[in-house]
Coordinates of C-alpha atoms and ligand atoms in Angstrom, one line a residue:
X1 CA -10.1 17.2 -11.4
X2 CA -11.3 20.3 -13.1
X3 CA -13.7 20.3 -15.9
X4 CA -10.6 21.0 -18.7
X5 CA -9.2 18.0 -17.2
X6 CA -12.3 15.6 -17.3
X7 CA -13.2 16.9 -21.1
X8 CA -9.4 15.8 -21.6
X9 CA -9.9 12.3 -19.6
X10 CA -13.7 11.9 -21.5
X11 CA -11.6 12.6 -24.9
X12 CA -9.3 9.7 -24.7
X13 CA -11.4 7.7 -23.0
X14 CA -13.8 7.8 -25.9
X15 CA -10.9 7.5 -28.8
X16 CA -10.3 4.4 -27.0
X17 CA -13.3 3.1 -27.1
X18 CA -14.1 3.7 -30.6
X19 CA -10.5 2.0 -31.6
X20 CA -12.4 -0.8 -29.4
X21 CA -9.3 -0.7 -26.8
X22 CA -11.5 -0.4 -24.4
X23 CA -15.1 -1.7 -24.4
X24 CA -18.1 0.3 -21.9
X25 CA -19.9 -2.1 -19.5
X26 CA -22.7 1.1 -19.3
X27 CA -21.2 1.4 -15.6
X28 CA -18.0 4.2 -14.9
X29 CA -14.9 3.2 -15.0
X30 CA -15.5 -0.3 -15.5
X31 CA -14.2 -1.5 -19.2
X32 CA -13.8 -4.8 -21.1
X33 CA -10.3 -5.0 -22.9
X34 CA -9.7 -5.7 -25.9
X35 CA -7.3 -8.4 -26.9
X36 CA -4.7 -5.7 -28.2
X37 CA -4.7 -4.2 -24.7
X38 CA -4.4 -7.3 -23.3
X39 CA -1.3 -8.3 -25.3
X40 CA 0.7 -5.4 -24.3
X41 CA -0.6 -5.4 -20.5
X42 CA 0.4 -8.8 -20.4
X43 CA 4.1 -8.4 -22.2
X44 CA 4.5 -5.6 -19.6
X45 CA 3.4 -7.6 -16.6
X46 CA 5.9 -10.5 -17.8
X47 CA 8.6 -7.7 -18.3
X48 CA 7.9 -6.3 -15.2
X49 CA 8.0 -10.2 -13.5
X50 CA 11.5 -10.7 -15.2
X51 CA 12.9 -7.8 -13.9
X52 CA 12.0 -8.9 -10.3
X53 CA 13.3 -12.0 -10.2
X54 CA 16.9 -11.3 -9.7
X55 CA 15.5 -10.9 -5.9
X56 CA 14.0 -14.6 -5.6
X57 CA 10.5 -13.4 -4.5
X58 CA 7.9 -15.9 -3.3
X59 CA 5.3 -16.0 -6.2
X60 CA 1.5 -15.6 -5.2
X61 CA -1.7 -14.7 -6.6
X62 CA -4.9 -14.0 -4.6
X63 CA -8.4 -13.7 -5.9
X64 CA -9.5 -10.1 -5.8
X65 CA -11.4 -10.3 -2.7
X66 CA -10.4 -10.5 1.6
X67 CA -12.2 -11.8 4.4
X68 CA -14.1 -9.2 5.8
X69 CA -12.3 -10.2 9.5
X70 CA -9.3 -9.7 8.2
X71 CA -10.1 -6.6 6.3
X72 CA -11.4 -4.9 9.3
X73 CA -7.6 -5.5 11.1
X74 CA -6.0 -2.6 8.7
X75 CA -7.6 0.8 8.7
X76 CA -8.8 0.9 5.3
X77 CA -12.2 1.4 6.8
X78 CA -11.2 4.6 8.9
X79 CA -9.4 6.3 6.3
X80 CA -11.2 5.3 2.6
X81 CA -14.6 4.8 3.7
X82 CA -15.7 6.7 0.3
X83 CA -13.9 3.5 -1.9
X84 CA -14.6 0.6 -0.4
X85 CA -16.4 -2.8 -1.7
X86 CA -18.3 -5.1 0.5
X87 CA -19.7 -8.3 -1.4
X88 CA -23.2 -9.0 -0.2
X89 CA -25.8 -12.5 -1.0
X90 CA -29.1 -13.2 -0.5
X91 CA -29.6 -15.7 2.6
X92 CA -33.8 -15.7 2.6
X93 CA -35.8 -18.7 2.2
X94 CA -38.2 -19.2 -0.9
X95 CA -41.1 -16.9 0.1
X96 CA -38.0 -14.0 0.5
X97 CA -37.0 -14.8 -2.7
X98 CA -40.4 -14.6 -4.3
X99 CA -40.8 -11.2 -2.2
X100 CA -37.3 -10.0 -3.6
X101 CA -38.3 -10.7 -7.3
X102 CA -41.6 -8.8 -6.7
X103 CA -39.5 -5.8 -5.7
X104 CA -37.2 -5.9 -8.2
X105 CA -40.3 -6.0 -10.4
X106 CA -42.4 -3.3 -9.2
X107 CA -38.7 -1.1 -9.3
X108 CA -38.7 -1.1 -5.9
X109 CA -35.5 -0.8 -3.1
X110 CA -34.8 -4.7 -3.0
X111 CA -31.1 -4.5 -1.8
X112 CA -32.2 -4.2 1.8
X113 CA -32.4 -8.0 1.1
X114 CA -29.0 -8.8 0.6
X115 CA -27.0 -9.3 3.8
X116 CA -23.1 -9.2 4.2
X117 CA -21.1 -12.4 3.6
X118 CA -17.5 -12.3 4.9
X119 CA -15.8 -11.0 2.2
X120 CA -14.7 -7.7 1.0
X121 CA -13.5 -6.9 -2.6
X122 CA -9.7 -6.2 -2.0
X123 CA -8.5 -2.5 -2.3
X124 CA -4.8 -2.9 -2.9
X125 CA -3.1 -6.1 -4.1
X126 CA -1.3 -6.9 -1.2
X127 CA -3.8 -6.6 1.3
X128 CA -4.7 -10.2 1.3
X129 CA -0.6 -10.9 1.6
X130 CA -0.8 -10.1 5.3
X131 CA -3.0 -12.3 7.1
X132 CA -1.5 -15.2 5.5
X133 CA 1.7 -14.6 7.4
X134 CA 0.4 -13.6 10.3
X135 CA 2.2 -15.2 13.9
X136 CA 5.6 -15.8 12.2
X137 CA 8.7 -14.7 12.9
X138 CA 10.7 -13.2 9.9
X139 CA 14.3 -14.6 9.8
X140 CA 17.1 -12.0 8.8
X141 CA 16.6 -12.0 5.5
X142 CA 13.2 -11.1 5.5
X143 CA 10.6 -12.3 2.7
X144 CA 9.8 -11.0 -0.4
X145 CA 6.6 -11.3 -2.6
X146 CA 5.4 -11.4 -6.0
X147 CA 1.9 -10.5 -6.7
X148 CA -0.2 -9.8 -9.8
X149 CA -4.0 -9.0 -8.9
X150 CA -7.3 -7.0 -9.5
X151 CA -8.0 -4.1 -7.1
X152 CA -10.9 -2.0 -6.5
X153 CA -11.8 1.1 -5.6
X154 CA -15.0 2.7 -5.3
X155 CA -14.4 6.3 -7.7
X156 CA -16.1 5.7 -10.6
X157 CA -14.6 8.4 -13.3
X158 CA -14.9 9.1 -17.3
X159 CA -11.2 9.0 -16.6
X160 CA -10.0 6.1 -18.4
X161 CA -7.0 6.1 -16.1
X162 CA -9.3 5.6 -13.2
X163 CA -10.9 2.8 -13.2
X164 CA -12.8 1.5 -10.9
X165 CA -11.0 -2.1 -11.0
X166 CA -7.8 -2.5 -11.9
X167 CA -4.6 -4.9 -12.2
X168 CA -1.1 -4.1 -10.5
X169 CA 2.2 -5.9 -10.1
X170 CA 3.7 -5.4 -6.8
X171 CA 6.4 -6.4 -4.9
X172 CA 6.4 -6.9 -1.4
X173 CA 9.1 -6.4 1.2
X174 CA 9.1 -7.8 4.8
X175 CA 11.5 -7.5 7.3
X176 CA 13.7 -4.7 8.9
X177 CA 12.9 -1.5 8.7
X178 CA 16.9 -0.9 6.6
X179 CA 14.8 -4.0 4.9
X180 CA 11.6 -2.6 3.8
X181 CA 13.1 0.9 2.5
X182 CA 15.7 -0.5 0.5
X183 CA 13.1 -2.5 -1.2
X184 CA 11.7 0.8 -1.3
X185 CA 14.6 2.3 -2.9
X186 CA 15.5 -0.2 -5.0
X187 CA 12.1 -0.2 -6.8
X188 CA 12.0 3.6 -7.1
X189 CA 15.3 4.0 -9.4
X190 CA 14.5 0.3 -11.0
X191 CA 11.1 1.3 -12.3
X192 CA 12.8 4.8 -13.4
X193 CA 14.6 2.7 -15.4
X194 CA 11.9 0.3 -17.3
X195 CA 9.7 3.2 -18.1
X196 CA 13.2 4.9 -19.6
X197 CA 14.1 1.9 -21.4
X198 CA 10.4 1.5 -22.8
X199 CA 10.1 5.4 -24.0
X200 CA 7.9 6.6 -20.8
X201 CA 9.8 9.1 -18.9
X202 CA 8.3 8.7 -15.4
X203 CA 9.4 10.8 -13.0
X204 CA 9.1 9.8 -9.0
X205 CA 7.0 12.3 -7.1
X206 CA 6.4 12.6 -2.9
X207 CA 3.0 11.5 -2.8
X208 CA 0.1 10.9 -0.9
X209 CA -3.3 9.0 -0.5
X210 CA -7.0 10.3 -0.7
X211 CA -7.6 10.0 3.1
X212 CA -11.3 10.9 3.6
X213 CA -12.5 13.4 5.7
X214 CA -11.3 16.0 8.4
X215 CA -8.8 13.7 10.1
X216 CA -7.7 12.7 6.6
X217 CA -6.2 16.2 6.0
X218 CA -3.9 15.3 8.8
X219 CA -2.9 11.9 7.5
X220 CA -2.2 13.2 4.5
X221 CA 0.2 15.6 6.4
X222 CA 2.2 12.8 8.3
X223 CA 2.6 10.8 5.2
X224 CA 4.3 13.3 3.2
X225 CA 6.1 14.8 6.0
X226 CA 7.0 11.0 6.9
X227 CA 7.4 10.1 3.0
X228 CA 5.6 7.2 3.4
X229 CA 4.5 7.6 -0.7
X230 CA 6.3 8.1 -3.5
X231 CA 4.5 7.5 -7.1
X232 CA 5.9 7.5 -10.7
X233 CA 3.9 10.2 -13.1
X234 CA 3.6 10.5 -16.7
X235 CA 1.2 12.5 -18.4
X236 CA -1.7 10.6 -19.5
X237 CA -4.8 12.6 -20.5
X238 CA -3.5 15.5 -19.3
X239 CA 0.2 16.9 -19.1
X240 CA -0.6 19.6 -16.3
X241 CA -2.0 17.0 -13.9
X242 CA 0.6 13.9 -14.8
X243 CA -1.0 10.9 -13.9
X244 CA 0.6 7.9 -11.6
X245 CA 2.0 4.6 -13.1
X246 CA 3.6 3.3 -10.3
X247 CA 4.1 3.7 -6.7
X248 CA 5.2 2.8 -3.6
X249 CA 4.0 2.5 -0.3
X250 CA 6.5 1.9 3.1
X251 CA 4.2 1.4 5.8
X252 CA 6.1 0.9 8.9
X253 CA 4.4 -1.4 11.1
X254 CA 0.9 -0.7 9.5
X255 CA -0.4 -4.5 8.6
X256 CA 3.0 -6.3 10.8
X257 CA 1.2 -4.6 14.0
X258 CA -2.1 -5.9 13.6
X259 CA -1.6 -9.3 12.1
X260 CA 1.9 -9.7 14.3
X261 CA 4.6 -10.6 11.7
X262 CA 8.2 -9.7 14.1
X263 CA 12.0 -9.9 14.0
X264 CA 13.6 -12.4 15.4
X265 CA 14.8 -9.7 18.2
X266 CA 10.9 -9.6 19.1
X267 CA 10.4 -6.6 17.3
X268 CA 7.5 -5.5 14.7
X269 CA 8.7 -6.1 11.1
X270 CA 7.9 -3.2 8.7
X271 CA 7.0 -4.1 5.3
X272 CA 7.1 -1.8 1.9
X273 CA 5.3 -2.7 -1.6
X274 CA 6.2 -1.5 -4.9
X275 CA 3.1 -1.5 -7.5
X276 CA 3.4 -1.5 -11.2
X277 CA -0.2 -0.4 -12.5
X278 CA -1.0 -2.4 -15.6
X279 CA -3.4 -0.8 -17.2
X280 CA -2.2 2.6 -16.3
X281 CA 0.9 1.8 -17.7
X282 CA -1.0 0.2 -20.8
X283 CA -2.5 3.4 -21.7
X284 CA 0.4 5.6 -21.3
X285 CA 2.1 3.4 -23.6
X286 CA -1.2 4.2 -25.9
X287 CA -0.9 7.8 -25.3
X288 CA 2.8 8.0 -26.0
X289 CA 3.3 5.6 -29.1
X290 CA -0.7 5.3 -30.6
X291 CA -3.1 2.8 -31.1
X292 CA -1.0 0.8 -33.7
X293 CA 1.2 -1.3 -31.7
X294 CA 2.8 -2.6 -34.6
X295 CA 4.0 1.2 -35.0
X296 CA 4.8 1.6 -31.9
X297 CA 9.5 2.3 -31.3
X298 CA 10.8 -1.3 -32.0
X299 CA 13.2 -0.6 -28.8
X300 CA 10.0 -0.8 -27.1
X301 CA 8.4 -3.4 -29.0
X302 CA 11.7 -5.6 -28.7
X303 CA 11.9 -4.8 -24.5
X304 CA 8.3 -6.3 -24.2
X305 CA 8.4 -9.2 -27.2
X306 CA 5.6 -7.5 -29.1
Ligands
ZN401 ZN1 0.7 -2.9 -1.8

């Protein structure tokens, strides 16, 4: 982001937080909400649910964290080293303890005490999907998936937009490959379509993710030449660099390889997701429409009950 950008992002971020929207923890991108926000986040979540049911998905909600094992089968490791959570506890006996405490009294480092336990705070809702249906075999229709979650993501940012955790609805796809990209498909023009009938005109953009490093820059190469990605933008805090609502992923055999979900021919299934971010979404609809929901369009108010 360049600096006009961030004195744009640090702008709204602090009207919001003075209409108390939005209430500062003292750490980046890491907000209460206020029970406005929460009201409309939650009208559009159930909108948003609604509109998926036509396709009789299989309901599930995880808590925002994954077993470390499991985590450690995808290559979130390899290629967002930069965002990732690991949740640590002390395991010490008493005289630790009382050595940990004298650290943390005398300012000193004490989280060289803390040891890993076997979770990981989830970067993407459906990453705890997977595992769970590891060994099967898909039959021909495939599954689908309903998921509503917190994510995080290591990048803390004045950027209200960027938070540092975060809610999304997605849909998951499993199945053929004709399977998984229709899903694909089918989500792109269909979320067109909400944002159009709430006010937002979000347009879908080729995309791609923040791969770290030097072998990132080649990632992100395949996956737009591949177009794996494909987000929905809408101009947030800033109508230069739109900001991304909504996205989807298709990621071929990526988590059916290593957690062995297959076709009933014996081959790999592929899977696709299709994320609605909430509170991204929540503050576009701020942006567009103002802090007074009671003003906001009543086409809008009436889509989402308000
Ligand atoms: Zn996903």
């Amino acid at each position: 982001m360049t600096h006009d950008h961030l004195e744009l992002a640090e702008q709204y971020q602090k009207e919001l937080v003075a209409e108390g929207l939005l209430v500062q923890t003292g750490v980046m991108g890491v907000y209460g909400r206020s029970g406005v926000f929460e009201e409309a986040l939650e009208a559009f979540d159930q909108f948003v649910r609604k509109q998926g049911q036509a396709l009789h998905p299989e309901v599930m909600r995880f808590s925002p964290v994954i077993g470390r094992a499991n985590y450690l089968k995808t290559t979130h490791i390899e290629s967002f080293p930069n965002l990732i959570g690991s949740v640590h506890s002390f395991y010490g006996k008493e005289k630790d303890h009382l050595e940990m405490l004298r650290k943390i009294q005398d300012l000193e480092e004490w989280t060289d005490d803390l040891d890993p336990t076997d979770l990981m705070l989830t970067p993407a809702i459906c990453y705890p999907l997977y595992p769970t249906v590891r060994d099967t075999v898909l039959n021909e229709n495939g599954r689908t998936f309903d998921l509503m979650g917190f994510a995080f993501r290591h990048e803390p940012s004045v950027d209200p937009a960027r938070m540092q955790t975060f809610r999304m609805h997605e849909f998951v796809r499993m199945g053929t490959p004709e399977q998984a990209l229709g899903h694909r498909d089918f989500w792109l023009k269909k979320a067109e379509e909400i944002y159009q009938t709430l006010g937002i005109n979000a347009k879908p953009a080729l995309a791609n993710d923040p791969f770290f490093g030097r072998g990132g820059r080649a990632m992100v190469v395949s996956q737009r030449e591949q177009e794996l990605k494909y987000e929905l933008v809408v101009p947030i805090t800033s109508e230069e660099k739109p900001t991304a609502i909504a996205s989807s992923n298709y990621h071929l055999d990526h988590f059916s390889q290593p957690f062995n979900i297959r076709l009933a021919n014996g081959e790999v299934a592929h899977t696709a997701c299709f994320g609605f971010g909430l509170e991204r979404t929540t503050l576009a609809m701020f942006k567009k429409f103002g802090f007074d929901v009671k003003a906001w369009p009543s086409e809008t108010k009436s889509v989402l009950g308000l």
